Tab-separated table of N, CA and C in Angstrom:
chain	number	residue	atom	x	y	z
A	649	MET	N	0.294	24.279	26.523
A	649	MET	CA	-0.138	25.600	26.122
A	649	MET	C	-0.719	26.310	27.323
A	650	LYS	N	-0.197	27.424	27.635
A	650	LYS	CA	-0.713	28.176	28.761
A	650	LYS	C	-1.420	29.419	28.267
A	651	SER	N	-2.614	29.612	28.752
A	651	SER	CA	-3.397	30.783	28.386
A	651	SER	C	-2.869	31.993	29.134
A	652	SER	N	-3.011	33.166	28.530
A	652	SER	CA	-2.593	34.393	29.198
A	652	SER	C	-3.678	34.929	30.118
A	653	ILE	N	-4.829	34.267	30.172
A	653	ILE	CA	-5.928	34.711	31.011
A	653	ILE	C	-5.811	34.019	32.361
A	654	SER	N	-5.956	34.768	33.454
A	654	SER	CA	-5.828	34.156	34.770
A	654	SER	C	-7.126	34.252	35.543
A	655	GLY	N	-7.244	33.382	36.576
A	655	GLY	CA	-8.387	33.429	37.461
A	655	GLY	C	-9.701	33.092	36.780
A	656	LEU	N	-9.714	32.053	35.958
A	656	LEU	CA	-10.907	31.756	35.177
A	656	LEU	C	-11.859	30.766	35.827
A	657	GLY	N	-11.636	30.394	37.060
A	657	GLY	CA	-12.630	29.538	37.690
A	657	GLY	C	-12.062	28.489	38.599
A	658	ASN	N	-12.954	27.828	39.290
A	658	ASN	CA	-12.631	26.785	40.237
A	658	ASN	C	-12.668	25.440	39.515
A	659	GLN	N	-11.592	24.636	39.660
A	659	GLN	CA	-11.497	23.381	38.930
A	659	GLN	C	-12.650	22.441	39.256
A	660	ALA	N	-13.020	22.316	40.507
A	660	ALA	CA	-14.107	21.410	40.885
A	660	ALA	C	-15.417	21.828	40.224
A	661	ILE	N	-15.687	23.120	40.193
A	661	ILE	CA	-16.916	23.612	39.571
A	661	ILE	C	-16.879	23.378	38.064
A	662	LEU	N	-15.746	23.675	37.417
A	662	LEU	CA	-15.642	23.462	35.971
A	662	LEU	C	-15.794	21.988	35.612
A	663	ASN	N	-15.221	21.097	36.424
A	663	ASN	CA	-15.367	19.664	36.165
A	663	ASN	C	-16.827	19.235	36.291
A	664	LYS	N	-17.537	19.757	37.277
A	664	LYS	CA	-18.963	19.432	37.447
A	664	LYS	C	-19.783	19.956	36.264
A	665	ILE	N	-19.439	21.120	35.765
A	665	ILE	CA	-20.147	21.681	34.612
A	665	ILE	C	-19.931	20.805	33.380
A	666	ASP	N	-18.716	20.260	33.215
A	666	ASP	CA	-18.417	19.451	32.037
A	666	ASP	C	-19.091	18.083	32.063
A	667	GLN	N	-19.367	17.523	33.247
A	667	GLN	CA	-19.957	16.182	33.332
A	667	GLN	C	-21.293	16.075	32.600
A	668	PRO	N	-22.274	16.951	32.844
A	668	PRO	CA	-23.536	16.828	32.099
A	668	PRO	C	-23.353	17.001	30.589
A	669	ARG	N	-22.428	17.861	30.187
A	669	ARG	CA	-22.181	18.078	28.760
A	669	ARG	C	-21.693	16.787	28.109
A	670	GLU	N	-20.799	16.063	28.791
A	670	GLU	CA	-20.290	14.805	28.256
A	670	GLU	C	-21.389	13.755	28.141
A	671	LEU	N	-22.381	13.819	29.025
A	671	LEU	CA	-23.490	12.867	29.011
A	671	LEU	C	-24.642	13.325	28.116
A	672	LYS	N	-24.435	14.439	27.411
A	672	LYS	CA	-25.441	15.027	26.519
A	672	LYS	C	-26.698	15.447	27.269
A	673	VAL	N	-26.536	15.877	28.529
A	673	VAL	CA	-27.650	16.406	29.307
A	673	VAL	C	-27.726	17.894	29.009
A	674	ASN	N	-28.838	18.336	28.469
A	674	ASN	CA	-28.953	19.721	28.041
A	674	ASN	C	-29.732	20.602	29.005
A	675	SER	N	-30.148	20.054	30.158
A	675	SER	CA	-30.946	20.854	31.087
A	675	SER	C	-30.091	21.824	31.899
A	676	ILE	N	-28.789	21.596	31.975
A	676	ILE	CA	-27.892	22.495	32.703
A	676	ILE	C	-27.094	23.280	31.674
A	677	MET	N	-27.289	24.582	31.660
A	677	MET	CA	-26.617	25.421	30.679
A	677	MET	C	-25.535	26.256	31.357
A	678	PRO	N	-24.272	25.841	31.261
A	678	PRO	CA	-23.201	26.644	31.847
A	678	PRO	C	-23.001	27.925	31.039
A	679	PRO	N	-22.462	28.961	31.658
A	679	PRO	CA	-22.199	30.191	30.910
A	679	PRO	C	-21.184	29.921	29.795
A	680	GLN	N	-21.392	30.544	28.649
A	680	GLN	CA	-20.480	30.387	27.524
A	680	GLN	C	-20.358	31.703	26.781
A	681	ILE	N	-19.228	31.865	26.148
A	681	ILE	CA	-19.023	32.998	25.248
A	681	ILE	C	-19.058	32.436	23.841
A	682	VAL	N	-19.878	33.025	22.997
A	682	VAL	CA	-20.020	32.558	21.627
A	682	VAL	C	-19.741	33.721	20.689
A	683	LEU	N	-18.884	33.484	19.700
A	683	LEU	CA	-18.634	34.481	18.663
A	683	LEU	C	-19.420	34.078	17.431
A	684	LEU	N	-20.307	34.945	16.989
A	684	LEU	CA	-21.072	34.702	15.776
A	684	LEU	C	-20.675	35.732	14.734
A	685	GLY	N	-20.632	35.297	13.494
A	685	GLY	CA	-20.310	36.231	12.427
A	685	GLY	C	-20.306	35.547	11.088
A	686	ASP	N	-20.217	36.340	10.053
A	686	ASP	CA	-20.172	35.819	8.698
A	686	ASP	C	-18.881	35.050	8.471
A	687	GLN	N	-18.854	34.318	7.359
A	687	GLN	CA	-17.642	33.631	6.951
A	687	GLN	C	-16.506	34.644	6.828
A	688	SER	N	-15.327	34.248	7.264
A	688	SER	CA	-14.114	35.066	7.127
A	688	SER	C	-14.234	36.432	7.785
A	689	SER	N	-15.004	36.516	8.878
A	689	SER	CA	-15.147	37.805	9.568
A	689	SER	C	-14.160	37.972	10.718
A	690	GLY	N	-13.334	36.946	10.984
A	690	GLY	CA	-12.295	37.090	11.995
A	690	GLY	C	-12.591	36.453	13.341
A	691	LYS	N	-13.578	35.564	13.416
A	691	LYS	CA	-13.923	34.925	14.694
A	691	LYS	C	-12.742	34.144	15.259
A	692	SER	N	-12.091	33.335	14.435
A	692	SER	CA	-10.953	32.545	14.907
A	692	SER	C	-9.802	33.447	15.338
A	693	SER	N	-9.603	34.552	14.644
A	693	SER	CA	-8.549	35.506	15.024
A	693	SER	C	-8.831	36.121	16.386
A	694	VAL	N	-10.100	36.435	16.656
A	694	VAL	CA	-10.465	36.996	17.965
A	694	VAL	C	-10.199	35.967	19.060
A	695	LEU	N	-10.605	34.701	18.839
A	695	LEU	CA	-10.356	33.660	19.837
A	695	LEU	C	-8.863	33.466	20.064
A	696	GLU	N	-8.082	33.489	18.997
A	696	GLU	CA	-6.633	33.351	19.134
A	696	GLU	C	-6.062	34.504	19.941
A	697	SER	N	-6.529	35.711	19.689
A	697	SER	CA	-6.060	36.884	20.423
A	697	SER	C	-6.410	36.791	21.906
A	698	LEU	N	-7.613	36.312	22.215
A	698	LEU	CA	-8.056	36.209	23.609
A	698	LEU	C	-7.355	35.099	24.381
A	699	THR	N	-7.075	33.976	23.701
A	699	THR	CA	-6.593	32.788	24.412
A	699	THR	C	-5.120	32.468	24.215
A	700	GLY	N	-4.538	32.909	23.113
A	700	GLY	CA	-3.165	32.529	22.813
A	700	GLY	C	-3.068	31.208	22.068
A	701	PHE	N	-4.188	30.526	21.806
A	701	PHE	CA	-4.188	29.278	21.047
A	701	PHE	C	-4.255	29.590	19.560
A	702	SER	N	-3.560	28.797	18.764
A	702	SER	CA	-3.595	28.977	17.314
A	702	SER	C	-4.786	28.234	16.728
A	703	PHE	N	-5.578	28.934	15.938
A	703	PHE	CA	-6.694	28.340	15.220
A	703	PHE	C	-6.386	28.430	13.739
A	704	LEU	N	-6.941	27.495	12.944
A	704	LEU	CA	-6.755	27.560	11.500
A	704	LEU	C	-7.314	28.871	10.979
A	705	GLN	N	-6.531	29.545	10.153
A	705	GLN	CA	-6.977	30.797	9.556
A	705	GLN	C	-6.508	30.824	8.112
A	706	ALA	N	-7.404	31.206	7.229
A	706	ALA	CA	-7.071	31.299	5.808
A	706	ALA	C	-8.118	32.156	5.131
A	707	SER	N	-7.828	32.543	3.900
A	707	SER	CA	-8.854	33.275	3.155
A	707	SER	C	-9.907	32.272	2.705
A	708	GLY	N	-11.127	32.706	2.598
A	708	GLY	CA	-12.218	31.804	2.243
A	708	GLY	C	-12.668	31.013	3.454
A	709	LEU	N	-13.340	29.900	3.202
A	709	LEU	CA	-13.887	29.072	4.269
A	709	LEU	C	-12.778	28.303	4.955
A	710	CYS	N	-12.610	28.482	6.251
A	710	CYS	CA	-11.537	27.802	6.961
A	710	CYS	C	-12.070	26.891	8.060
A	711	THR	N	-12.846	27.422	8.998
A	711	THR	CA	-13.367	26.608	10.093
A	711	THR	C	-14.506	25.758	9.549
A	712	ARG	N	-14.263	24.446	9.450
A	712	ARG	CA	-15.250	23.563	8.827
A	712	ARG	C	-15.977	22.693	9.835
A	713	TYR	N	-15.561	22.754	11.093
A	713	TYR	CA	-16.201	21.986	12.155
A	713	TYR	C	-15.971	22.721	13.457
A	714	ALA	N	-16.893	22.546	14.385
A	714	ALA	CA	-16.728	23.174	15.696
A	714	ALA	C	-15.536	22.543	16.402
A	715	THR	N	-14.772	23.360	17.092
A	715	THR	CA	-13.631	22.888	17.866
A	715	THR	C	-13.804	23.356	19.299
A	716	GLN	N	-13.853	22.416	20.240
A	716	GLN	CA	-13.925	22.740	21.667
A	716	GLN	C	-12.546	22.526	22.257
A	717	ILE	N	-12.062	23.503	22.985
A	717	ILE	CA	-10.799	23.346	23.697
A	717	ILE	C	-11.092	23.516	25.180
A	718	PHE	N	-10.911	22.434	25.939
A	718	PHE	CA	-11.092	22.460	27.384
A	718	PHE	C	-9.717	22.549	28.026
A	719	CYS	N	-9.485	23.562	28.812
A	719	CYS	CA	-8.219	23.705	29.530
A	719	CYS	C	-8.497	23.531	31.016
A	720	ARG	N	-7.756	22.654	31.650
A	720	ARG	CA	-7.963	22.376	33.062
A	720	ARG	C	-6.619	22.295	33.775
A	721	ARG	N	-6.614	22.726	34.995
A	721	ARG	CA	-5.424	22.604	35.829
A	721	ARG	C	-5.476	21.244	36.513
A	722	GLU	N	-4.495	20.389	36.219
A	722	GLU	CA	-4.387	19.068	36.831
A	722	GLU	C	-2.932	18.779	37.146
A	723	ARG	N	-2.708	17.829	38.035
A	723	ARG	CA	-1.335	17.503	38.456
A	723	ARG	C	-0.489	16.975	37.307
A	724	GLU	N	-1.065	16.099	36.499
A	724	GLU	CA	-0.343	15.500	35.379
A	724	GLU	C	-0.667	16.237	34.086
A	725	GLN	N	0.374	16.491	33.286
A	725	GLN	CA	0.165	17.155	32.004
A	725	GLN	C	-0.248	16.126	30.958
A	726	HIS	N	-1.283	16.421	30.184
A	726	HIS	CA	-1.671	15.572	29.064
A	726	HIS	C	-2.565	16.347	28.106
A	727	VAL	N	-2.598	15.867	26.888
A	727	VAL	CA	-3.468	16.441	25.862
A	727	VAL	C	-4.241	15.279	25.248
A	728	ALA	N	-5.548	15.401	25.173
A	728	ALA	CA	-6.392	14.368	24.573
A	728	ALA	C	-7.195	14.994	23.443
A	729	VAL	N	-7.254	14.308	22.322
A	729	VAL	CA	-7.996	14.790	21.164
A	729	VAL	C	-9.031	13.728	20.793
A	730	SER	N	-10.270	14.151	20.615
A	730	SER	CA	-11.330	13.214	20.240
A	730	SER	C	-12.335	13.935	19.350
A	731	ILE	N	-13.222	13.158	18.756
A	731	ILE	CA	-14.300	13.735	17.959
A	731	ILE	C	-15.617	13.302	18.585
A	732	ILE	N	-16.469	14.269	18.881
A	732	ILE	CA	-17.785	13.996	19.446
A	732	ILE	C	-18.764	13.890	18.278
A	733	PRO	N	-19.342	12.704	18.062
A	733	PRO	CA	-20.285	12.552	16.946
A	733	PRO	C	-21.545	13.383	17.159
A	734	ARG	N	-22.141	13.818	16.065
A	734	ARG	CA	-23.413	14.542	16.152
A	734	ARG	C	-24.467	13.623	16.762
A	735	GLN	N	-25.500	14.210	17.346
A	735	GLN	CA	-26.505	13.427	18.063
A	735	GLN	C	-27.261	12.451	17.171
A	736	ASP	N	-27.426	12.757	15.892
A	736	ASP	CA	-28.184	11.864	15.014
A	736	ASP	C	-27.288	10.928	14.199
A	737	ALA	N	-26.031	10.753	14.622
A	737	ALA	CA	-25.104	9.887	13.889
A	737	ALA	C	-25.544	8.430	13.993
A	738	ASP	N	-25.382	7.681	12.885
A	738	ASP	CA	-25.700	6.255	12.939
A	738	ASP	C	-24.612	5.545	13.745
A	739	ALA	N	-24.871	4.313	14.150
A	739	ALA	CA	-23.965	3.572	15.036
A	739	ALA	C	-22.575	3.402	14.424
A	740	ALA	N	-22.500	3.112	13.125
A	740	ALA	CA	-21.197	2.913	12.480
A	740	ALA	C	-20.372	4.194	12.504
A	741	THR	N	-21.004	5.319	12.180
A	741	THR	CA	-20.299	6.606	12.205
A	741	THR	C	-19.870	6.946	13.620
A	742	GLU	N	-20.761	6.755	14.579
A	742	GLU	CA	-20.430	7.059	15.971
A	742	GLU	C	-19.240	6.227	16.445
A	743	ASN	N	-19.225	4.930	16.146
A	743	ASN	CA	-18.100	4.074	16.546
A	743	ASN	C	-16.806	4.506	15.879
A	744	ARG	N	-16.878	4.826	14.586
A	744	ARG	CA	-15.671	5.247	13.857
A	744	ARG	C	-15.098	6.530	14.449
A	745	LEU	N	-15.963	7.505	14.747
A	745	LEU	CA	-15.483	8.775	15.287
A	745	LEU	C	-14.971	8.632	16.712
A	746	ARG	N	-15.597	7.784	17.510
A	746	ARG	CA	-15.147	7.592	18.895
A	746	ARG	C	-13.790	6.883	18.955
A	747	GLU	N	-13.436	6.134	17.903
A	747	GLU	CA	-12.143	5.453	17.854
A	747	GLU	C	-11.037	6.342	17.296
A	748	PHE	N	-11.375	7.571	16.974
A	748	PHE	CA	-10.425	8.511	16.375
A	748	PHE	C	-9.180	8.688	17.244
A	749	LYS	N	-8.016	8.488	16.647
A	749	LYS	CA	-6.733	8.766	17.300
A	749	LYS	C	-5.748	9.116	16.196
A	750	ARG	N	-5.453	10.399	16.070
A	750	ARG	CA	-4.514	10.839	15.046
A	750	ARG	C	-3.764	12.060	15.530
A	751	ASN	N	-2.680	12.372	14.856
A	751	ASN	CA	-1.964	13.583	15.232
A	751	ASN	C	-2.588	14.785	14.535
A	752	ILE	N	-2.411	15.953	15.129
A	752	ILE	CA	-3.088	17.159	14.646
A	752	ILE	C	-2.676	17.554	13.219
A	753	PRO	N	-1.388	17.588	12.853
A	753	PRO	CA	-1.065	17.993	11.478
A	753	PRO	C	-1.746	17.106	10.435
A	754	LYS	N	-1.753	15.799	10.660
A	754	LYS	CA	-2.393	14.903	9.704
A	754	LYS	C	-3.898	15.154	9.667
A	755	LEU	N	-4.499	15.395	10.825
A	755	LEU	CA	-5.936	15.661	10.890
A	755	LEU	C	-6.307	16.883	10.062
A	756	THR	N	-5.600	17.983	10.237
A	756	THR	CA	-5.977	19.212	9.541
A	756	THR	C	-5.714	19.107	8.043
A	757	ASN	N	-4.688	18.356	7.632
A	757	ASN	CA	-4.418	18.184	6.204
A	757	ASN	C	-5.453	17.296	5.530
A	758	GLU	N	-6.039	16.364	6.292
A	758	GLU	CA	-7.019	15.445	5.731
A	758	GLU	C	-8.444	15.850	6.070
A	759	ALA	N	-8.626	17.046	6.601
A	759	ALA	CA	-9.961	17.486	7.028
A	759	ALA	C	-10.935	17.440	5.862
A	760	ILE	N	-12.171	17.183	6.198
A	760	ILE	CA	-13.194	17.123	5.161
A	760	ILE	C	-13.356	18.485	4.508
A	761	VAL	N	-13.796	18.469	3.271
A	761	VAL	CA	-13.957	19.713	2.524
A	761	VAL	C	-15.207	20.449	2.971
A	762	GLN	N	-16.287	19.722	3.223
A	762	GLN	CA	-17.544	20.359	3.591
A	762	GLN	C	-17.615	20.603	5.097
A	763	ILE	N	-18.637	21.339	5.497
A	763	ILE	CA	-18.892	21.610	6.904
A	763	ILE	C	-19.318	20.319	7.592
A	764	SER	N	-18.865	20.107	8.828
A	764	SER	CA	-19.256	18.943	9.617
A	764	SER	C	-19.955	19.413	10.881
A	765	ILE	N	-20.971	18.669	11.315
A	765	ILE	CA	-21.614	19.020	12.580
A	765	ILE	C	-21.078	18.176	13.727
A	766	ASP	N	-20.072	17.323	13.453
A	766	ASP	CA	-19.357	16.646	14.528
A	766	ASP	C	-18.414	17.673	15.149
A	767	VAL	N	-17.939	17.412	16.356
A	767	VAL	CA	-17.128	18.387	17.083
A	767	VAL	C	-15.753	17.809	17.387
A	768	LEU	N	-14.704	18.510	17.006
A	768	LEU	CA	-13.347	18.154	17.389
A	768	LEU	C	-13.137	18.670	18.798
A	769	GLN	N	-12.778	17.782	19.730
A	769	GLN	CA	-12.594	18.177	21.123
A	769	GLN	C	-11.138	17.971	21.512
A	770	ILE	N	-10.537	19.006	22.076
A	770	ILE	CA	-9.154	18.959	22.533
A	770	ILE	C	-9.154	19.304	24.008
A	771	GLU	N	-8.578	18.424	24.823
A	771	GLU	CA	-8.488	18.678	26.262
A	771	GLU	C	-7.020	18.852	26.615
A	772	ILE	N	-6.689	19.990	27.201
A	772	ILE	CA	-5.315	20.309	27.576
A	772	ILE	C	-5.265	20.440	29.089
A	773	CYS	N	-4.459	19.601	29.732
A	773	CYS	CA	-4.352	19.620	31.191
A	773	CYS	C	-2.887	19.736	31.589
A	774	ALA	N	-2.622	20.539	32.595
A	774	ALA	CA	-1.264	20.717	33.101
A	774	ALA	C	-1.349	21.392	34.465
A	775	PRO	N	-0.299	21.256	35.287
A	775	PRO	CA	-0.329	21.852	36.626
A	775	PRO	C	-0.536	23.364	36.627
A	776	GLU	N	-0.003	24.075	35.657
A	776	GLU	CA	-0.112	25.535	35.634
A	776	GLU	C	-1.136	26.040	34.614
A	777	GLN	N	-1.908	25.138	34.032
A	777	GLN	CA	-2.868	25.513	32.991
A	777	GLN	C	-4.031	26.305	33.579
A	778	GLU	N	-4.385	27.394	32.921
A	778	GLU	CA	-5.552	28.172	33.344
A	778	GLU	C	-6.830	27.422	32.993
A	779	GLN	N	-7.902	27.696	33.721
A	779	GLN	CA	-9.200	27.070	33.509
A	779	GLN	C	-9.938	27.826	32.404
A	780	LEU	N	-10.212	27.164	31.299
A	780	LEU	CA	-10.826	27.844	30.167
A	780	LEU	C	-11.446	26.827	29.219
A	781	THR	N	-12.594	27.141	28.671
A	781	THR	CA	-13.192	26.362	27.590
A	781	THR	C	-13.467	27.314	26.437
A	782	VAL	N	-12.972	26.962	25.257
A	782	VAL	CA	-13.128	27.793	24.063
A	782	VAL	C	-13.785	26.945	22.986
A	783	ILE	N	-14.730	27.523	22.266
A	783	ILE	CA	-15.373	26.818	21.159
A	783	ILE	C	-15.281	27.692	19.913
A	784	ASP	N	-14.657	27.156	18.869
A	784	ASP	CA	-14.556	27.845	17.580
A	784	ASP	C	-15.539	27.167	16.633
A	785	VAL	N	-16.400	27.939	15.987
A	785	VAL	CA	-17.427	27.369	15.105
A	785	VAL	C	-17.332	27.980	13.710
A	786	PRO	N	-17.855	27.264	12.696
A	786	PRO	CA	-17.885	27.840	11.348
A	786	PRO	C	-18.738	29.100	11.303
A	787	GLY	N	-18.511	29.918	10.298
A	787	GLY	CA	-19.255	31.165	10.143
A	787	GLY	C	-20.667	30.956	9.630
A	788	ILE	N	-21.420	32.029	9.625
A	788	ILE	CA	-22.789	32.025	9.117
A	788	ILE	C	-22.731	32.132	7.595
A	789	PHE	N	-23.482	31.280	6.915
A	789	PHE	CA	-23.468	31.255	5.457
A	789	PHE	C	-24.624	32.062	4.909
A	790	ARG	N	-24.335	32.985	4.024
A	790	ARG	CA	-25.374	33.794	3.380
A	790	ARG	C	-25.756	33.219	2.017
A	791	VAL	N	-24.770	32.648	1.320
A	791	VAL	CA	-25.007	32.022	0.015
A	791	VAL	C	-24.189	30.740	-0.045
A	792	PRO	N	-24.630	29.738	-0.811
A	792	PRO	CA	-23.858	28.504	-0.936
A	792	PRO	C	-22.512	28.761	-1.613
A	793	SER	N	-21.481	28.040	-1.183
A	793	SER	CA	-20.140	28.147	-1.762
A	793	SER	C	-19.638	26.745	-2.095
A	794	PRO	N	-20.124	26.131	-3.192
A	794	PRO	CA	-19.690	24.778	-3.527
A	794	PRO	C	-18.171	24.724	-3.662
A	795	PRO	N	-17.479	23.682	-3.242
A	795	PRO	CA	-18.001	22.464	-2.640
A	795	PRO	C	-18.125	22.557	-1.116
A	796	PHE	N	-17.869	23.725	-0.541
A	796	PHE	CA	-17.829	23.861	0.913
A	796	PHE	C	-19.204	23.857	1.557
A	797	THR	N	-20.146	24.602	0.986
A	797	THR	CA	-21.485	24.694	1.561
A	797	THR	C	-22.532	24.487	0.475
A	798	THR	N	-23.724	24.114	0.917
A	798	THR	CA	-24.836	23.878	-0.003
A	798	THR	C	-26.010	24.760	0.404
A	799	ASP	N	-27.093	24.708	-0.353
A	799	ASP	CA	-28.307	25.451	0.013
A	799	ASP	C	-28.787	25.049	1.402
A	800	HIS	N	-28.603	23.793	1.772
A	800	HIS	CA	-29.031	23.284	3.082
A	800	HIS	C	-28.276	23.968	4.226
A	801	ASP	N	-27.020	24.378	4.011
A	801	ASP	CA	-26.202	25.007	5.055
A	801	ASP	C	-26.525	26.476	5.270
A	802	VAL	N	-27.139	27.125	4.304
A	802	VAL	CA	-27.406	28.560	4.360
A	802	VAL	C	-28.566	28.827	5.303
A	803	ASP	N	-28.462	29.952	6.082
A	803	ASP	CA	-29.540	30.334	7.011
A	803	ASP	C	-30.873	30.370	6.324
């Protein structure tokens, strides 16, 4: 997948920025663009328009977990998909999520019904790939929408 955006950064700098994030070091805050909005307000559509990547879109609640897409220019082309467990995950959950290896169509069809605070991470690398990191997150909840959201999920 090639982004239509060009000149998005230096690979060495982007790789250095990603290292602390992978180690869960929060003292270094790289610049990020964040889209915030209500449920079904078009955040995923805006990201798709900006990047050319397809995001799940549907009426009602669609984005149920944060999705990070890291695009890097590298000599060898590859795509890696993983799930980053939430920081307070128990050891069994963390091990299960770190062992995740599935194809994307099966993943989206079997996605959990409720909101998850774990993060689906997709890394796309190729010789001509533009440097870009995109994060798609669920919308802001104003009222509970069972079975998708509960009182606990609402601001």
